[in-house]
mmCIF file of C-alpha atoms in Angstrom:
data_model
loop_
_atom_site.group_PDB
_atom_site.id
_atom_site.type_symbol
_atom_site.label_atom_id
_atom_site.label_comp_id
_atom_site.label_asym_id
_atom_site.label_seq_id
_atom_site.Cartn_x
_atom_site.Cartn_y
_atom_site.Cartn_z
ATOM 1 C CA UNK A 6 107.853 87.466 119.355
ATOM 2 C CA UNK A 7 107.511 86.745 115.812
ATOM 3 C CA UNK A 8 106.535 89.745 113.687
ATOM 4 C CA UNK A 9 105.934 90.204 109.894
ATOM 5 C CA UNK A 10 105.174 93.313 108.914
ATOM 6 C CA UNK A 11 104.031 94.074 105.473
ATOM 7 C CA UNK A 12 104.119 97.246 102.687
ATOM 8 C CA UNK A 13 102.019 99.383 102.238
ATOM 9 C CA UNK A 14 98.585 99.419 100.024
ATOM 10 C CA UNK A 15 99.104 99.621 96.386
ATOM 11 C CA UNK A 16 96.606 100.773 93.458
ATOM 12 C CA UNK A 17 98.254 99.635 89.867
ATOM 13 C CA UNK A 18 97.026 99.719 86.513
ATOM 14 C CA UNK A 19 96.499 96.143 83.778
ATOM 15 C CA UNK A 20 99.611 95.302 82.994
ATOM 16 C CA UNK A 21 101.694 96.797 85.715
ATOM 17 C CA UNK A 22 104.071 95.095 88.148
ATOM 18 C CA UNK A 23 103.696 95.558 91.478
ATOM 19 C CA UNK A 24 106.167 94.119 94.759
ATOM 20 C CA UNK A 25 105.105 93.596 98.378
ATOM 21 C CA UNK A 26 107.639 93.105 100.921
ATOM 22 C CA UNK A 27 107.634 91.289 104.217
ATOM 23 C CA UNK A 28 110.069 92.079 106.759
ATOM 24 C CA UNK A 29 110.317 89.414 109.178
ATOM 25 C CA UNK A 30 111.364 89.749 113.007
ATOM 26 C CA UNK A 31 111.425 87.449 116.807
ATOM 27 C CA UNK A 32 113.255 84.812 114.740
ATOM 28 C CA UNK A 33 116.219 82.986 113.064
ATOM 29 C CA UNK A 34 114.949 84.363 109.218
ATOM 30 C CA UNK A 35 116.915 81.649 107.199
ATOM 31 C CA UNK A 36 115.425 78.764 109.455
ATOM 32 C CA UNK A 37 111.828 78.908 107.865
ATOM 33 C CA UNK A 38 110.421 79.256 104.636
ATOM 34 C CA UNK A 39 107.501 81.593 103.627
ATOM 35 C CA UNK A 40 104.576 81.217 101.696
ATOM 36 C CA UNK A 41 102.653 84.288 99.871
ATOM 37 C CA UNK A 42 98.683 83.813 100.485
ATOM 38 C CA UNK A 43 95.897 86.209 98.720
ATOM 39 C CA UNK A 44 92.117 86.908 99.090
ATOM 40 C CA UNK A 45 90.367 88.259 96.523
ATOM 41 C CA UNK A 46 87.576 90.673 98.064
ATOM 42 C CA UNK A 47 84.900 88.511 99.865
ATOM 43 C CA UNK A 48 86.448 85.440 98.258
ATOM 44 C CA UNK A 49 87.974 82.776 99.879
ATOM 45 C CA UNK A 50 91.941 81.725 100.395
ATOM 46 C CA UNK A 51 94.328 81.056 97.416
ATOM 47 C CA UNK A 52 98.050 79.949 97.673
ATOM 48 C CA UNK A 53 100.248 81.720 95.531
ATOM 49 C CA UNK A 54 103.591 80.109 96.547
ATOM 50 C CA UNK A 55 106.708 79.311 98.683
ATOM 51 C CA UNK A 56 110.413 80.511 99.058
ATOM 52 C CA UNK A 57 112.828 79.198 101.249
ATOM 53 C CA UNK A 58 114.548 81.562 103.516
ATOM 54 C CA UNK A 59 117.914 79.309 103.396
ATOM 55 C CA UNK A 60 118.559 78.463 100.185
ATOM 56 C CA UNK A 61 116.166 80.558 98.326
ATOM 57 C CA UNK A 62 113.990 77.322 96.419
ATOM 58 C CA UNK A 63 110.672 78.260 95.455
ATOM 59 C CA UNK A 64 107.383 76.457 94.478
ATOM 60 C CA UNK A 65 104.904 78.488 92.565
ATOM 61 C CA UNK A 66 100.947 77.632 91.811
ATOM 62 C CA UNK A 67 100.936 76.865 88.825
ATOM 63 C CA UNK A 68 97.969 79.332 87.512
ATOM 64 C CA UNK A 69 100.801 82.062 88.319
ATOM 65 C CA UNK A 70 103.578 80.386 87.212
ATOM 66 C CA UNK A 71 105.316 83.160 84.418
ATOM 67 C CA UNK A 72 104.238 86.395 86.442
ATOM 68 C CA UNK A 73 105.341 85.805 89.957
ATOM 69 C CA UNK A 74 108.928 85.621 91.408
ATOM 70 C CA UNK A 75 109.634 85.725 95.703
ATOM 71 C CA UNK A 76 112.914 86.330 96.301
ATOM 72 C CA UNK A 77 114.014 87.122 99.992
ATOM 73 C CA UNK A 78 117.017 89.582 101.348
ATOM 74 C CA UNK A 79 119.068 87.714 104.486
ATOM 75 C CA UNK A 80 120.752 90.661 105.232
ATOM 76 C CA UNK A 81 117.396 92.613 105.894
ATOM 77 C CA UNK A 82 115.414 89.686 106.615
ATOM 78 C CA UNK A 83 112.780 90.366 104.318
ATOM 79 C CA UNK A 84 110.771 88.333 101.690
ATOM 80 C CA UNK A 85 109.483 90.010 98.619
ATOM 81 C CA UNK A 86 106.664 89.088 96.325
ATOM 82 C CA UNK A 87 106.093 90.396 92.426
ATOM 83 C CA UNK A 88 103.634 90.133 90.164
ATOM 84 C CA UNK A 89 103.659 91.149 86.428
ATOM 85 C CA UNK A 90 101.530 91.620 84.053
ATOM 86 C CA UNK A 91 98.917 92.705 86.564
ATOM 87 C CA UNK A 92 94.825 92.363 86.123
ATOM 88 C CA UNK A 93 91.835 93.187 87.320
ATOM 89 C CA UNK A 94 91.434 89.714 88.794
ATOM 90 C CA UNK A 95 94.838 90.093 90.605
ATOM 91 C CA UNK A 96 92.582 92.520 93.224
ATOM 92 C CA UNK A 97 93.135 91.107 96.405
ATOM 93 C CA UNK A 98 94.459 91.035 99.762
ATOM 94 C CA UNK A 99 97.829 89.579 100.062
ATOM 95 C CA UNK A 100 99.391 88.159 102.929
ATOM 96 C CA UNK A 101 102.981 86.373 103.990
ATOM 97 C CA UNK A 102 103.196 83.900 106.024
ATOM 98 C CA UNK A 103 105.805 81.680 107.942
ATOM 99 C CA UNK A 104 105.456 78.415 108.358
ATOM 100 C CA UNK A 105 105.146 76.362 111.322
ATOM 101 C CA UNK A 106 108.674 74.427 110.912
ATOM 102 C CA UNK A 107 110.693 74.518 107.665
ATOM 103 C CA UNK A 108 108.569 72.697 105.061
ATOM 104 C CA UNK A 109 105.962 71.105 106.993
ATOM 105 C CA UNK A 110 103.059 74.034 104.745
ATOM 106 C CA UNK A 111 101.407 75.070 108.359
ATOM 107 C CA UNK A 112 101.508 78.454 108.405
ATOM 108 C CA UNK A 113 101.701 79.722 112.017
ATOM 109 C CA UNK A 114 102.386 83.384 111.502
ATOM 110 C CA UNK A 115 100.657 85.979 109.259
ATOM 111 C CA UNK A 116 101.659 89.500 107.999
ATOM 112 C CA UNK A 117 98.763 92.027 108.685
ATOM 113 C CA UNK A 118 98.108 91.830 104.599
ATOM 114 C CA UNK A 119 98.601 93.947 101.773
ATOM 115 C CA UNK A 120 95.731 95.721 99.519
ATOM 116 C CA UNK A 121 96.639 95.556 95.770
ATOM 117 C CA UNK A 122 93.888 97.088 93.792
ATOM 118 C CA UNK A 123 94.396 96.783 89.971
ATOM 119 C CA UNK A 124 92.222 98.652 88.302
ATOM 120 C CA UNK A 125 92.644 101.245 85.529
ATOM 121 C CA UNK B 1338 95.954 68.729 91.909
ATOM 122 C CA UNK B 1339 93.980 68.258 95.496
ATOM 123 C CA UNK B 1340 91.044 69.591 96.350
ATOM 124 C CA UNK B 1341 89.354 70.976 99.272
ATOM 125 C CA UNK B 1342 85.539 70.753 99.770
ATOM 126 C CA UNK B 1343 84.240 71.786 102.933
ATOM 127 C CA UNK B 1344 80.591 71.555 104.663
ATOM 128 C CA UNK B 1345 78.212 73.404 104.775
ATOM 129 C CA UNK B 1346 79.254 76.799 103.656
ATOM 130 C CA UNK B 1347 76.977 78.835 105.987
ATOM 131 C CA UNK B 1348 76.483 76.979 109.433
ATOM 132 C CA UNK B 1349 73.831 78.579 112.171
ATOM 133 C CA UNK B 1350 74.259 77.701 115.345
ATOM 134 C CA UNK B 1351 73.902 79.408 119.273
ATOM 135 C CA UNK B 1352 76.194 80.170 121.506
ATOM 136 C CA UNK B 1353 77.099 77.449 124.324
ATOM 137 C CA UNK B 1354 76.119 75.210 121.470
ATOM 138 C CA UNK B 1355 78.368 72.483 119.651
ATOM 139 C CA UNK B 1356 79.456 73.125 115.932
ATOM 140 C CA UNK B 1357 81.019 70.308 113.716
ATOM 141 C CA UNK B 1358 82.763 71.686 110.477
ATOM 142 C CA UNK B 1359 83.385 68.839 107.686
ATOM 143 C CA UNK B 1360 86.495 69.086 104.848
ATOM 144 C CA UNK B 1361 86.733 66.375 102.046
ATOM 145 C CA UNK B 1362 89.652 65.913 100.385
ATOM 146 C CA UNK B 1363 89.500 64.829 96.635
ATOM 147 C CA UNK B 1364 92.226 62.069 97.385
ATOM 148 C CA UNK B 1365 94.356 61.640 100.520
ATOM 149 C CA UNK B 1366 95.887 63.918 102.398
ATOM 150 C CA UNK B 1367 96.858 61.300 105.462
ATOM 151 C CA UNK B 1368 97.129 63.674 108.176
ATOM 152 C CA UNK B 1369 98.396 66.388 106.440
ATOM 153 C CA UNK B 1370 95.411 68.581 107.480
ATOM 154 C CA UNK B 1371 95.108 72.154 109.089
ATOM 155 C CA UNK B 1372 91.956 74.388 110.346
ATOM 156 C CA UNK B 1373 92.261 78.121 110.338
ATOM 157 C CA UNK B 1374 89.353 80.968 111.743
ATOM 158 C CA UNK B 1375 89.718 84.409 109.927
ATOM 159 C CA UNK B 1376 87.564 87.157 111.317
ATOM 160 C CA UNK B 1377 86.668 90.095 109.378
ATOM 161 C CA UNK B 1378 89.809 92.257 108.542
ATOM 162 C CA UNK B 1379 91.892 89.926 109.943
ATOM 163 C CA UNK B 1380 94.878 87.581 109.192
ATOM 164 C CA UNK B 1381 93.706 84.104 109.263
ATOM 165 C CA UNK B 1382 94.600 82.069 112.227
ATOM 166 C CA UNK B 1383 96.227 78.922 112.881
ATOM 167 C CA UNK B 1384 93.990 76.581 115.207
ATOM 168 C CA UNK B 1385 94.952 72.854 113.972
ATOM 169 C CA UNK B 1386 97.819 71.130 111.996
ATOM 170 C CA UNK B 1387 98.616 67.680 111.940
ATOM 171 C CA UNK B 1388 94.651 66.890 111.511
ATOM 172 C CA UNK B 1389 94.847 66.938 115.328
ATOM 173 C CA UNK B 1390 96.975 69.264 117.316
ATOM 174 C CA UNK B 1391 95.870 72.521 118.500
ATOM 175 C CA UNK B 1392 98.457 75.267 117.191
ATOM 176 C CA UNK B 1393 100.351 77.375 120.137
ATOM 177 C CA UNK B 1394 97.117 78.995 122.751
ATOM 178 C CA UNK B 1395 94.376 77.300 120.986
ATOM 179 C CA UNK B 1396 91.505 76.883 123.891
ATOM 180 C CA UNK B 1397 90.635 73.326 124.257
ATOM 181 C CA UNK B 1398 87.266 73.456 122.867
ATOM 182 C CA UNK B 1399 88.594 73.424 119.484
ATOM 183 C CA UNK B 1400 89.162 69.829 118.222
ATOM 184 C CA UNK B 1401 90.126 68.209 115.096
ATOM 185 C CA UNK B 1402 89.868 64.834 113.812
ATOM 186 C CA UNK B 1403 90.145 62.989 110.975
ATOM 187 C CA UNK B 1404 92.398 61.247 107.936
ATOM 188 C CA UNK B 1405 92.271 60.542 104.817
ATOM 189 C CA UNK B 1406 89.790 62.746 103.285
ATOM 190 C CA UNK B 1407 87.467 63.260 105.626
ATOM 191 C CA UNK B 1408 88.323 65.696 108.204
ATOM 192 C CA UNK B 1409 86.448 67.232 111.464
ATOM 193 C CA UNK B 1410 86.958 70.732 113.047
ATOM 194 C CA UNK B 1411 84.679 70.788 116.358
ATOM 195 C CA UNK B 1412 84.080 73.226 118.613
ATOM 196 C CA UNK B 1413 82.295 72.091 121.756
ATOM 197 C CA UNK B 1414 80.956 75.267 123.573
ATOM 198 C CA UNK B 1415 80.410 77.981 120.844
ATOM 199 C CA UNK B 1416 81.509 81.471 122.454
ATOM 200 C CA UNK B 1417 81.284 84.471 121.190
ATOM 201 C CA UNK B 1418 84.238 85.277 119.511
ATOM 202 C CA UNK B 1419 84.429 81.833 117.464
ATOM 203 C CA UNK B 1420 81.920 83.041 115.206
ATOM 204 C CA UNK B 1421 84.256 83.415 112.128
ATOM 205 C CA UNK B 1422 85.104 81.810 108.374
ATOM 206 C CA UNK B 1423 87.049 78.823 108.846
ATOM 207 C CA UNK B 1424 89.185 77.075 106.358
ATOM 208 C CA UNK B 1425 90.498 73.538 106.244
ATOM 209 C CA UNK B 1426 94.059 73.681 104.112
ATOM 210 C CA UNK B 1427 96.214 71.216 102.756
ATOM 211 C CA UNK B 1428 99.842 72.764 101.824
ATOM 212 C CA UNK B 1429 99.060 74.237 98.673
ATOM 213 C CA UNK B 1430 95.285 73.662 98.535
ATOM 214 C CA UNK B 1431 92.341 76.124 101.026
ATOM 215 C CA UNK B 1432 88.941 74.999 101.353
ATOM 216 C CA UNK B 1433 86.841 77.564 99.885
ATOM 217 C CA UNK B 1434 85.788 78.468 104.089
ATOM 218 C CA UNK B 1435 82.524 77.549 105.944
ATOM 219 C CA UNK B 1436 81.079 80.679 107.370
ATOM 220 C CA UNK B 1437 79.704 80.124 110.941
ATOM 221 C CA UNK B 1438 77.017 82.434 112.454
ATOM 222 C CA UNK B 1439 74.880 83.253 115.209
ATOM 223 C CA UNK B 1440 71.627 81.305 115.097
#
């Protein structure tokens, strides 16, 4: 089955950098793109962006364009978000997701989510 | 850019009882529409893409409709466990979530 497992909870401080990883499993990695999704605490959903697992094209939002960069590893199957130049607004949950087929923006499967609390 | 609006943003309503969820898209969206629950401390989930289809084990009394910008999540016989935040999403745009409780 599919399976994306996130890292771990980080705390950072303004201005920091801080990278969550997504290791996918149950399917062909480089067949599906993924798309990084966070929640802000009792807020609602907010699309960050999208990498492609085959050729490695992204598509940021464009309120983060500048401090974010996905990248993903084939070898290890695993997608990575980073975000720079952190603040106290970038608090959130944040969660990868796969897609339902390649492009198509459904997203299907979920990583269990990441806590990122910035805060100094 | 798009946006979502959804309706109403707290919905009451009792079990066995039917609950209609509205989205509003600031321009089209054709059919490019999807419906996710989220509980608390939980992933959200997929329940409708396409406007229409129910996502993979989605129990039939979850419907969708809708196209355009005016878009329809109903669920026929509320049970217990379907009392969530759902969000309508289109790509790169969420609907900031209706929030449906127990009456």
């Amino acid at each position: 089955q599919v399976q994306l497992v996130q890292s771990g909870a980080e705390v950072k401080k303004p201005g920091a950098s801080v990278k969550v990883s997504c290791k996918a499993s149950g399917y062909t990695f480089t067949s599906y793109g993924i798309s990084w999704v966070r929640q802000a605490p009792g807020q609602g959903l907010e699309w960050m962006g999208w990498i492609s697992a085959y050729n490695g094209n992204t598509n940021y939002a464009q309120k983060l364009q500048g401090r974010v960069t996905m990248t993903t590893d084939t070898s290890t199957s695993t997608a990575y978000m980073e975000l720079r130049s952190l603040r106290s607004d970038d608090t959130a949950v944040y969660y990868c997701a796969r897609e339902l087929d390649y492009g198509e923006g459904y997203f299907q499967h979920w990583g269990q989510g990441t806590l990122v609390t910035v805060s100094s | 850019e798009i946006v979502m609006t959804q309706s109403p943003a707290t919905l009451s309503v009792s079990p066995g009882e039917r609950a209609t969820l509205s989205c509003r898209a600031s321009q089209s969206v054709s059919s490019n529409l999807a419906w996710y629950q989220q509980k608390p401390g939980q992933a959200p989930r997929l329940l409708i893409y396409g406007a229409s289809t129910r996502a993979t084990g989605i129990p039939a009394r979850f419907s969708g409709s809708g196209s355009g910008t005016e878009f329809t999540l109903t669920i026929s016989s509320l049970q217990s466990e379907d009392f969530a935040v759902y969000y309508c999403q289109q790509y790169n745009t969420f609907g900031q979530g209706t929030k449906l409780e127990i009456k």
